[in-house]
Amino acid sequence: MSDQKLTTRAEDYSEWYNQLVLRAELADYAPVRGCMIVRPYGWALWENITAALDKRFKATGHVNAAFPLLIPRSFIEKEKSHVAGFSPELAVVTHGGGEELEEPLVIRPTSETIVGHAYAKWIQSYRDLPILINQWNSVVRWELRTRLFLRTLEFFWQEGHTAHATAEEAEAETRQMLDIYTDFAVREAAVPVIPGRKSAAERFAGADQTYSIEAMMGDRKALQAGTSHNLGQNFAKAFEIRYLDKGGVLQHCWTTSWGLSTRFVGAIIMVHGDDQGLILPPRLAPFQLVIVPIFKTDDERAAVLENAQRLRRELVDAGIRVKMDEREGMSPGFKFNDWEMRGVPLRLELGPKDVAKGSVVLARRDRPGKEGKSFVPQQGIAAAVAQTLEEIQKALYDRALEFRKANTAEPADYGEFKGAVEKGFAFSWWCGGSDCEEKIKEETKATMRCIPLEQPGGSGKCIFCGQPAADKAIFAKAY
C-alpha cells in the first residue's frame, strides 16, 4: 500500500472518505457502476456487526430464513405505495435461458412482497402467530449517485419481517427493533444515535409508521443508520395474510419490517475516523490489537519473536482478536502508520529492551503520539489489554456524543435555523406539515431527519410557519 498521506478531512471530506475506504482495504470498486467488492478487512468488520445484531435478534425470539433473490414483477405491483416508491430503483430481469420470460422478474430491492406471499400460505390461525423471521442477504436498488458503503446499487443487510395478531403487537415489535438498533449502535459501535419517527414524506413505501436511528457524521451531516417500519395491514391486505381469531373470525394480520445495512460501516468510518485514518471501536474491530515486533539482528529477532508469540497466545486465549505483523522489509514506523490508518484500537510494541525488562509498550489509536503510549508489564497483559480496550470503547462514544452535542443548535427563529443547518443539527419545533417540511428542504437543503422519541415536553411554534407545534424535530443536511 502507499505511504502517501491521506487527504485531510478539512481539505476534502468526501475525498478523505473515498481514499480511506480504498487504502484501508475495506472495499474496492466493482466493474459494474455503483457496485462494490467488500474486501476481507471490510467483511470482517461486517461479520462482527452481523454477529452483534444476530445475537440480539435471537435473544428476542427471531429466527433466520432465506427468501429468493428474484421476485415476480406482479408481486411488487400489489401494494400501490410500495410500487410507487420503488419503481425508479428496480432492476428487472426480462430474459432467462436465452428466452424472453412470460413475466419479468425483479431483483429484490427489499422482500416484503415475497415474504407476504409466503406468510399468506403459512398463517391460518392465531396459533401460528406471531411469525418473527429475519434474513441476511443483499438487495439491489438502482441508485443514481453512489458511494462505497453509504449508497451502492447492491448492498448487504439484514431485513426482519414479522406478522402479528394485533396492531398493538406490531407497534411493540417495531419499537423493540428500534431499541435493539439503538443498543447496538451505542454499545458495540460507540455511535451515539437519536431514535425517532420519520415524517409522512420520509416513510418507507407501504408503511403506516417508520422509525429510524440518526447519527451525526464527522462533517456534521446526518446519516440514517437503521430503520424499523410498522406496515399496519397494508401488505396483509395486498397479499391476503389472514388468520382465524379465537372467536373463529377471519382477520388480516399486522406486519412489520426492519433493516440495518453495510451503510453502518460508513457510519463507523465517518463518526470515529481522523486525518490518520480509521479508528475502529474495539468491540467491532477485526483486530483489536496488533503486535509489532522490533529488532535489528538475527539474535534479537529470535528472542523478540519468541516473546511476541507467547504474548499473542496469551491474548488470543483471553478472547482478544490479535494480529502479529511479521512483514519483512518494512520499518516499524511504516507498520505503525499502516495499522493506525487501518484503525486497529491498540498496538503492542515489543523490542529487545522490552523483552529484557518483561514489559511492552501499548499505544492507543484514539490518542495519537506520546499521550496514548504506556509501558505495561507482560505479567497480566491480557487483563491490562482488555481494560484498555474498554476504556477506548467508552472514550470513542463519549467523544462522538460530545461532538454531536456541540454541533446541535436549538434556533430561536428561522434565520438562526438556516445558520444552524449549515453547521450541524437543528433541534426545532415543527408543526408536522408537509408544506413546511418541503419548503425548508427547498430553501436550505436540510431534511427532517426524525422526531426524537425523547421530547422536551410542552409545546412551541413551528420554526418555519409559526403555527402551534407539539413536537421538536431534528433537521440536517444528510447523506
Short mmCIF file of N, CA, C and O in Angstrom, two decimals, residues 79 162-168 170-171 174 204 206-210 229-238 241 252-257:
data_model
loop_
_atom_site.label_atom_id
_atom_site.label_comp_id
_atom_site.label_asym_id
_atom_site.label_seq_id
_atom_site.Cartn_x
_atom_site.Cartn_y
_atom_site.Cartn_z
N GLU A 79 -48.95 -3.82 -3.88
CA GLU A 79 -49.12 -2.79 -2.85
C GLU A 79 -48.81 -1.45 -3.50
O GLU A 79 -47.69 -1.16 -3.89
N THR A 162 -42.05 -9.53 10.27
CA THR A 162 -42.85 -10.20 11.29
C THR A 162 -44.35 -10.00 11.03
O THR A 162 -44.75 -9.04 10.38
N ALA A 163 -45.13 -10.94 11.53
CA ALA A 163 -46.59 -10.88 11.40
C ALA A 163 -47.22 -11.09 12.77
O ALA A 163 -46.77 -11.95 13.54
N HIS A 164 -48.26 -10.29 13.07
CA HIS A 164 -48.85 -10.28 14.41
C HIS A 164 -50.37 -10.28 14.34
O HIS A 164 -50.95 -9.95 13.31
N ALA A 165 -50.98 -10.60 15.48
CA ALA A 165 -52.45 -10.68 15.55
C ALA A 165 -53.09 -9.31 15.77
O ALA A 165 -54.23 -9.09 15.39
N THR A 166 -52.35 -8.37 16.38
CA THR A 166 -52.96 -7.08 16.71
C THR A 166 -52.06 -5.91 16.32
O THR A 166 -50.84 -6.07 16.19
N ALA A 167 -52.67 -4.75 16.21
CA ALA A 167 -51.94 -3.52 15.91
C ALA A 167 -50.95 -3.20 17.04
O ALA A 167 -49.83 -2.74 16.78
N GLU A 168 -51.36 -3.46 18.27
CA GLU A 168 -50.51 -3.16 19.43
C GLU A 168 -49.24 -4.01 19.42
O GLU A 168 -48.15 -3.50 19.70
N ALA A 170 -47.79 -5.32 16.76
CA ALA A 170 -46.95 -4.88 15.64
C ALA A 170 -46.18 -3.61 16.02
O ALA A 170 -44.99 -3.47 15.71
N GLU A 171 -46.87 -2.69 16.70
CA GLU A 171 -46.19 -1.45 17.12
C GLU A 171 -45.12 -1.75 18.16
O GLU A 171 -44.01 -1.18 18.13
N THR A 174 -42.13 -3.10 16.32
CA THR A 174 -41.44 -2.05 15.58
C THR A 174 -40.55 -1.25 16.52
O THR A 174 -39.39 -0.94 16.19
N PHE A 204 -41.13 4.72 4.81
CA PHE A 204 -40.91 3.61 3.87
C PHE A 204 -42.17 3.43 3.03
O PHE A 204 -43.29 3.55 3.53
N GLY A 206 -45.17 2.04 1.77
CA GLY A 206 -46.09 0.97 2.20
C GLY A 206 -46.21 0.86 3.71
O GLY A 206 -46.92 0.01 4.22
N ALA A 207 -45.51 1.76 4.45
CA ALA A 207 -45.56 1.70 5.91
C ALA A 207 -46.57 2.69 6.47
O ALA A 207 -46.82 3.74 5.88
N ASP A 208 -47.17 2.33 7.63
CA ASP A 208 -48.00 3.28 8.37
C ASP A 208 -47.12 4.21 9.20
O ASP A 208 -47.45 5.36 9.42
N GLN A 209 -46.01 3.66 9.67
CA GLN A 209 -45.08 4.44 10.50
C GLN A 209 -43.66 3.92 10.30
O GLN A 209 -43.44 2.71 10.25
N THR A 210 -42.71 4.84 10.15
CA THR A 210 -41.29 4.46 10.05
C THR A 210 -40.52 5.14 11.18
O THR A 210 -40.68 6.33 11.41
N HIS A 229 -40.07 -0.39 10.50
CA HIS A 229 -41.34 0.03 9.89
C HIS A 229 -42.53 -0.74 10.44
O HIS A 229 -42.51 -1.98 10.46
N ASN A 230 -43.55 -0.01 10.84
CA ASN A 230 -44.84 -0.63 11.15
C ASN A 230 -45.66 -0.56 9.86
O ASN A 230 -46.04 0.52 9.42
N LEU A 231 -45.90 -1.71 9.25
CA LEU A 231 -46.58 -1.77 7.95
C LEU A 231 -48.10 -1.83 8.08
O LEU A 231 -48.80 -1.92 7.06
N GLY A 232 -48.59 -1.78 9.31
CA GLY A 232 -50.05 -1.86 9.51
C GLY A 232 -50.61 -3.12 8.86
O GLY A 232 -50.04 -4.21 8.99
N GLN A 233 -51.71 -2.96 8.13
CA GLN A 233 -52.31 -4.10 7.41
C GLN A 233 -52.15 -3.94 5.89
O GLN A 233 -52.77 -4.67 5.12
N ASN A 234 -51.30 -3.01 5.47
CA ASN A 234 -51.17 -2.72 4.04
C ASN A 234 -50.73 -3.93 3.23
O ASN A 234 -51.34 -4.26 2.20
N PHE A 235 -49.67 -4.60 3.67
CA PHE A 235 -49.19 -5.77 2.93
C PHE A 235 -50.06 -6.99 3.21
O PHE A 235 -50.23 -7.86 2.35
N ALA A 236 -50.62 -7.05 4.42
CA ALA A 236 -51.51 -8.17 4.75
C ALA A 236 -52.74 -8.17 3.84
O ALA A 236 -53.19 -9.22 3.38
N LYS A 237 -53.27 -6.98 3.54
CA LYS A 237 -54.43 -6.89 2.65
C LYS A 237 -54.04 -7.14 1.19
O LYS A 237 -54.78 -7.77 0.44
N ALA A 238 -52.86 -6.65 0.81
CA ALA A 238 -52.40 -6.85 -0.58
C ALA A 238 -52.14 -8.32 -0.87
O ALA A 238 -52.39 -8.80 -1.98
N ILE A 241 -52.84 -11.94 3.89
CA ILE A 241 -52.26 -12.62 5.06
C ILE A 241 -53.31 -12.55 6.17
O ILE A 241 -53.49 -11.49 6.80
N HIS A 252 -57.22 -9.85 9.11
CA HIS A 252 -55.93 -9.58 8.48
C HIS A 252 -54.85 -9.40 9.55
O HIS A 252 -55.12 -8.81 10.61
N CYS A 253 -53.66 -9.90 9.26
CA CYS A 253 -52.53 -9.72 10.19
C CYS A 253 -52.04 -8.28 10.17
O CYS A 253 -52.41 -7.48 9.31
N TRP A 254 -51.18 -7.99 11.11
CA TRP A 254 -50.44 -6.71 11.19
C TRP A 254 -48.97 -7.06 11.03
O TRP A 254 -48.47 -7.95 11.72
N THR A 255 -48.27 -6.37 10.14
CA THR A 255 -46.89 -6.78 9.85
C THR A 255 -45.88 -5.65 10.06
O THR A 255 -46.25 -4.47 10.10
N THR A 256 -44.62 -6.04 10.21
CA THR A 256 -43.53 -5.08 10.36
C THR A 256 -42.35 -5.51 9.48
O THR A 256 -42.27 -6.66 9.06
N SER A 257 -41.46 -4.58 9.23
CA SER A 257 -40.15 -4.93 8.64
C SER A 257 -39.12 -3.94 9.17
O SER A 257 -39.45 -2.82 9.54
#
